[in-house]
Every structure is written in structure tokens, then in C-alpha cells.
PDB file of C-alpha atoms in Angstrom:
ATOM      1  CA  UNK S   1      37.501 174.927  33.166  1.00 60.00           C
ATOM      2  CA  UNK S   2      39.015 174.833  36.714  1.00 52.00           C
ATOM      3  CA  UNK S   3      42.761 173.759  36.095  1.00 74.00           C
ATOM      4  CA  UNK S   4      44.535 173.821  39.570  1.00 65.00           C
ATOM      5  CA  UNK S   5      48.085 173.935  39.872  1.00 74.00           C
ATOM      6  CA  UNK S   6      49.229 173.331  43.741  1.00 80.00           C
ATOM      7  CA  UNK S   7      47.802 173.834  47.292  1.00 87.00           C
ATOM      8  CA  UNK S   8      47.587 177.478  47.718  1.00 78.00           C
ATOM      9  CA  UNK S   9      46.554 176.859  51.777  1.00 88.00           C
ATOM     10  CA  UNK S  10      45.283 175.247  54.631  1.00 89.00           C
ATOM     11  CA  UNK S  11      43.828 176.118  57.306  1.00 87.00           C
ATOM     12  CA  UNK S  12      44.452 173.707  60.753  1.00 90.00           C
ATOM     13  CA  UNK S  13      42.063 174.852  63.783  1.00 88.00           C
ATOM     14  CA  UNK S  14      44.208 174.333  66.706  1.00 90.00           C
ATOM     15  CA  UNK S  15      44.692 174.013  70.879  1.00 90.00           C
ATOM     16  CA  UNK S  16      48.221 175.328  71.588  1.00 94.00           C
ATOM     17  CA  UNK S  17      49.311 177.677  69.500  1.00 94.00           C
ATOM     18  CA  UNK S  18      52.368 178.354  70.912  1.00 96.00           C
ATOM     19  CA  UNK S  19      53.726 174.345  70.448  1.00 96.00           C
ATOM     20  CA  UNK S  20      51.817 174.055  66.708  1.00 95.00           C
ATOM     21  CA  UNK S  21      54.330 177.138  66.279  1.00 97.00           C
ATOM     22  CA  UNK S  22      57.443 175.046  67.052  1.00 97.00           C
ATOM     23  CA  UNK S  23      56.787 172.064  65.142  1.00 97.00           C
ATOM     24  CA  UNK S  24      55.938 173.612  62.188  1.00 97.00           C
ATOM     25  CA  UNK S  25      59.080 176.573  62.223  1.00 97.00           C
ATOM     26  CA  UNK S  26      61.380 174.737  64.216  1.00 97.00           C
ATOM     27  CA  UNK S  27      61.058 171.412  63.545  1.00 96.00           C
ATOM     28  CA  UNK S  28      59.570 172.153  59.301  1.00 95.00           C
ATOM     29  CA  UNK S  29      60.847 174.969  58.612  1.00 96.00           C
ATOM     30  CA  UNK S  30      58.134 176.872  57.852  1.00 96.00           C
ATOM     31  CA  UNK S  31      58.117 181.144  58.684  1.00 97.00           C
ATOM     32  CA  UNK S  32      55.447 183.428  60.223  1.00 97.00           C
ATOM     33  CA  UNK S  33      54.124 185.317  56.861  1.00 95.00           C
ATOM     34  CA  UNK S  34      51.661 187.286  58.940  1.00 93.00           C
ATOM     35  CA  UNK S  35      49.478 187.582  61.296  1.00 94.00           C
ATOM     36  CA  UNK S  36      45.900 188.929  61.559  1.00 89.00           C
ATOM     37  CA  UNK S  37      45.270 189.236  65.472  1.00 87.00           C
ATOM     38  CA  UNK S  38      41.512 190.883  65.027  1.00 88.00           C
ATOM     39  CA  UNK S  39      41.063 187.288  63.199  1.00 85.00           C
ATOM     40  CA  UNK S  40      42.509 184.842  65.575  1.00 87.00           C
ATOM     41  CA  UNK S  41      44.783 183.875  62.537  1.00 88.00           C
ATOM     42  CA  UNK S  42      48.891 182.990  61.698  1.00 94.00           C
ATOM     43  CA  UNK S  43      49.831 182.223  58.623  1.00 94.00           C
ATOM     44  CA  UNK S  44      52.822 180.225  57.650  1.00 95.00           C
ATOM     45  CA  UNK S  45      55.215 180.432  54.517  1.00 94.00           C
ATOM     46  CA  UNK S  46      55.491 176.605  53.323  1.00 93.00           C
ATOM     47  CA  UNK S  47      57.813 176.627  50.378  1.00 90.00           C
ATOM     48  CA  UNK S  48      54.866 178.369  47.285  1.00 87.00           C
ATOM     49  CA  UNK S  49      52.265 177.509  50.415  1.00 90.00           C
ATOM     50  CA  UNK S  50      50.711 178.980  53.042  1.00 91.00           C
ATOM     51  CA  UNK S  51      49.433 177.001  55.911  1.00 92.00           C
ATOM     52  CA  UNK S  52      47.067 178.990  58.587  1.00 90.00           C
ATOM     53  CA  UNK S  53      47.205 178.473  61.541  1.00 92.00           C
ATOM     54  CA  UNK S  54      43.694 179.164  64.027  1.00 89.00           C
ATOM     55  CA  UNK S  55      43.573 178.791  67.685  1.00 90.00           C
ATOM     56  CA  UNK S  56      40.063 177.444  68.584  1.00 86.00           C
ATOM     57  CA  UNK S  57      39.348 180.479  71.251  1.00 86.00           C
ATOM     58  CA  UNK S  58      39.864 182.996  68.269  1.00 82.00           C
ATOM     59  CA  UNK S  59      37.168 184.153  66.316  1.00 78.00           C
ATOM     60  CA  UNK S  60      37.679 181.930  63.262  1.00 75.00           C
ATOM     61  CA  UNK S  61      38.546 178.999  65.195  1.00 76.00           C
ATOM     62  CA  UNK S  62      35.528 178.850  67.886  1.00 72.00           C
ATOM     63  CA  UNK S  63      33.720 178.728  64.290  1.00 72.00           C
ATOM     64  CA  UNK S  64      34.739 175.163  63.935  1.00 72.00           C
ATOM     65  CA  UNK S  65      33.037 172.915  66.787  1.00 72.00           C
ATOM     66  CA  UNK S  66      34.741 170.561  69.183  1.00 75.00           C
ATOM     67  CA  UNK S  67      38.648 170.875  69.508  1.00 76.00           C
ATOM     68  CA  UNK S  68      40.913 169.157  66.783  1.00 72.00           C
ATOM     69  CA  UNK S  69      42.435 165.880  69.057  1.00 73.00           C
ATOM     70  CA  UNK S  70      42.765 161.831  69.062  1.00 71.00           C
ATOM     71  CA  UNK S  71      39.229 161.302  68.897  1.00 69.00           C
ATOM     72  CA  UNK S  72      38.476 163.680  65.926  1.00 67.00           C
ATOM     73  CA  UNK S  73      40.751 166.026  63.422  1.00 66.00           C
ATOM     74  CA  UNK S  74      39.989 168.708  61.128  1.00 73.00           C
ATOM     75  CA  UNK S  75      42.100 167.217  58.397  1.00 74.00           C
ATOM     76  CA  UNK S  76      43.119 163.598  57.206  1.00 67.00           C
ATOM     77  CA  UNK S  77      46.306 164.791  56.359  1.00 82.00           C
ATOM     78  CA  UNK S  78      47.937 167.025  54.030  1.00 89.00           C
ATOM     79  CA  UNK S  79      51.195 166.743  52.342  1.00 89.00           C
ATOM     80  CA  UNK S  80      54.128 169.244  51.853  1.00 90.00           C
ATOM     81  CA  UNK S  81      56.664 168.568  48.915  1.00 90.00           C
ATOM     82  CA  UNK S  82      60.338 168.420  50.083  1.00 88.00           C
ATOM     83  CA  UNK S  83      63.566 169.207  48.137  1.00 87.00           C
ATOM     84  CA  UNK S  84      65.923 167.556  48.540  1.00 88.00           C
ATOM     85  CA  UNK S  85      64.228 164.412  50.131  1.00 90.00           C
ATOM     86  CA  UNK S  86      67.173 162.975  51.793  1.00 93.00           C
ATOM     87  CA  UNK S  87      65.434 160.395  54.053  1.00 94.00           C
ATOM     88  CA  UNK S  88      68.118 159.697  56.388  1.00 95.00           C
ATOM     89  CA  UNK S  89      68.810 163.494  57.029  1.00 94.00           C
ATOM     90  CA  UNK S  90      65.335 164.166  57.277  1.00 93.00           C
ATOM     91  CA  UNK S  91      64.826 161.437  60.134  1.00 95.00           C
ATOM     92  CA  UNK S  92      67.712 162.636  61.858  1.00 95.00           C
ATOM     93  CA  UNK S  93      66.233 165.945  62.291  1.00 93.00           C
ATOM     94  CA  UNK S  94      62.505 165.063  63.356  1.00 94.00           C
ATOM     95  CA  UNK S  95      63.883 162.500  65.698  1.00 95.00           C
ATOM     96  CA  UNK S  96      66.153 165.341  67.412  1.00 96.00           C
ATOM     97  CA  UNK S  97      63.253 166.951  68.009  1.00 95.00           C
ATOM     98  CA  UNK S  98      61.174 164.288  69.202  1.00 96.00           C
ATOM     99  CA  UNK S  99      59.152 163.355  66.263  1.00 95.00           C
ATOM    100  CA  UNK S 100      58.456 159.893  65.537  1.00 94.00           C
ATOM    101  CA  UNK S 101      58.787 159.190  61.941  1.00 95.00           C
ATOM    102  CA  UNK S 102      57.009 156.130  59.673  1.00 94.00           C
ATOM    103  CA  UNK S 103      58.565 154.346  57.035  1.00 96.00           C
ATOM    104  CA  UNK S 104      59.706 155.920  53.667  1.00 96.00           C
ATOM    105  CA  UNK S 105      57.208 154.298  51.271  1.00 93.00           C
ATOM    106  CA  UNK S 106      56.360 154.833  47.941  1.00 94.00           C
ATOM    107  CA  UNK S 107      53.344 157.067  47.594  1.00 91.00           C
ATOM    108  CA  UNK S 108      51.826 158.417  44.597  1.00 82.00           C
ATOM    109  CA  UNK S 109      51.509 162.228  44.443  1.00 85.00           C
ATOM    110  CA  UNK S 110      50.950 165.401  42.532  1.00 79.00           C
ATOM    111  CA  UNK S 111      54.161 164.590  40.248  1.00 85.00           C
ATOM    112  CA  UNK S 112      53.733 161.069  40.621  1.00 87.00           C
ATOM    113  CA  UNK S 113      55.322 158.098  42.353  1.00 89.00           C
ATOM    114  CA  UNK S 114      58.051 158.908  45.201  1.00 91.00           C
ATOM    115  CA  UNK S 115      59.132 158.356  48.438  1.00 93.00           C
ATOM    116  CA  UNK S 116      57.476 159.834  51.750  1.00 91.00           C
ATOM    117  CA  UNK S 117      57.137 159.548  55.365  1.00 93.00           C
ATOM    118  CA  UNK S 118      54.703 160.422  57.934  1.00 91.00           C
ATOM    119  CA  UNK S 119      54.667 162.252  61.114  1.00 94.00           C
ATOM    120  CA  UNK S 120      52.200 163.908  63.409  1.00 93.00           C
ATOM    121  CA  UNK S 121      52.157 167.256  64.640  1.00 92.00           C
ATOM    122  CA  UNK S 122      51.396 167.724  68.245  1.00 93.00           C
ATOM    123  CA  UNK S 123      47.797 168.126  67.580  1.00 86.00           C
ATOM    124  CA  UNK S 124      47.870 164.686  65.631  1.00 84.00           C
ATOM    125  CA  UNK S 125      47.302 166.080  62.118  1.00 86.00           C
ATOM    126  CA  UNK S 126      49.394 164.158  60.001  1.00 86.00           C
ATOM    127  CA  UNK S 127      51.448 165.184  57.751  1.00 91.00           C
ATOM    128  CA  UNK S 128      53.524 163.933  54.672  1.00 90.00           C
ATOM    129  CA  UNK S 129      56.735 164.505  53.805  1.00 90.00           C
ATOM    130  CA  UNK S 130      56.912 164.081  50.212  1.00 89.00           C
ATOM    131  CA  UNK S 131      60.016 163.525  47.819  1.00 89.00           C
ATOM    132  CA  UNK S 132      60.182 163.886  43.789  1.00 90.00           C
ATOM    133  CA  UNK S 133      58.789 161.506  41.668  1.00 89.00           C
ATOM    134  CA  UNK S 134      60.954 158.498  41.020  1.00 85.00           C
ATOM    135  CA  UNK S 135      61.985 157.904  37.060  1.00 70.00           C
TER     136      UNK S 135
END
């Protein structure tokens, strides 16, 4: 039996590397791990995650078709698990960077029901912010 425990990775195919960079160190708070140049390939610390990141004129990423963008992405959307979720702190600091932020809903997740938001990266993946579970 196959008993998973949390995301391990993910790998986003992208067009500007060099922007995908900012939003997800600056603005997330994620930190280059490593990189693997002969591969075309970054790879991000996300809290126990790793998320990958491949420019489409790399070798892994010219692997993948068309260009990730409006009219077709790679990914619906993947969500990271934030502590502490502090909503109002956390839209403070997108929106100084320019990120529009949705509504903090109530979404069901890996520990159950809690609050998140959405935003989009500047390749329009979208991405959820998600708090603990509430109760």
C-alpha cells in the first residue's frame, strides 16, 4: 500500500525565469535549493517542499509543448500550507508587491477545513495559500 504523506514537488514549466524567481522568493518566500544548469532546472525550498522551476528553452522544459500562459497552464493549481495564516498580514504583503489577492474562504485541505486565498503568479498558475484546519 501507497500511503502518501505531503507534496514532495512540483514541477512548473515556465517563460521568464528571472520574474517566476521574484514572486516565488520575494514575494513567497521560498529559497534557491539548487540548481542543475546541464538540466534547464531551479529548484525551490517551500517549507518540507520543493517546487522546480523549468524554463521552456531548457532541455526539460522544451519537453513540454506550447508555453504555460492565459490560454493554457501546466497546472490547475497547487497549494502551499502557511503558518501562521494571518490573513490580513498576508494581504498586506502580496498587495505591496503587486499581487492581487481573492477572498479568504473556507477550503477543505490535507488537514481539513481552513481558511485560504488565491493568487496568481506571473505566469497565471494559481496558487493557494492555505491556513490550519479550523476546530
Amino acid at each position: 500500500m501507497v500511503r502518501i504523506r505531503d507534496i514532495d514537488h512540483l514541477v512548473l514549466r515556465v517563460v521568464d525565469l528571472d520574474r517566476m524567481l521574484r514572486f516565488y522568493c520575494d514575494v513567497l518566500g521560498c529559497t534557491i535549493e539548487r540548481r542543475q544548469e546541464d538540466l534547464g532546472l531551479i529548484q525551490l525550498r517551500a517549507g518540507r517542499s520543493l517546487l522546480d522551476l523549468v524554463p521552456i528553452d531548457g532541455p526539460l522544459g522544451s519537453a513540454g509543448g506550447a508555453a504555460p500562459g492565459k490560454e493554457g497552464r501546466n497546472l490547475d493549481h497547487f497549494c502551499f500550507r502557511v503558518e501562521p495564516f494571518d490573513a490580513q498580514d498576508l494581504r498586506r504583503h502580496l498587495e505591496a508587491f503587486g499581487v492581487e489577492v481573492g477572498p479568504v474562504l473556507q477550503r477543505y485541505g490535507a488537514e481539513g477545513e481552513g481558511p485560504s486565498i488565491y493568487v496568481t503568479d506571473p505566469e497565471h498558475n494559481i496558487v493557494e495559500l492555505k491556513g490550519p484546519a479550523s476546530g
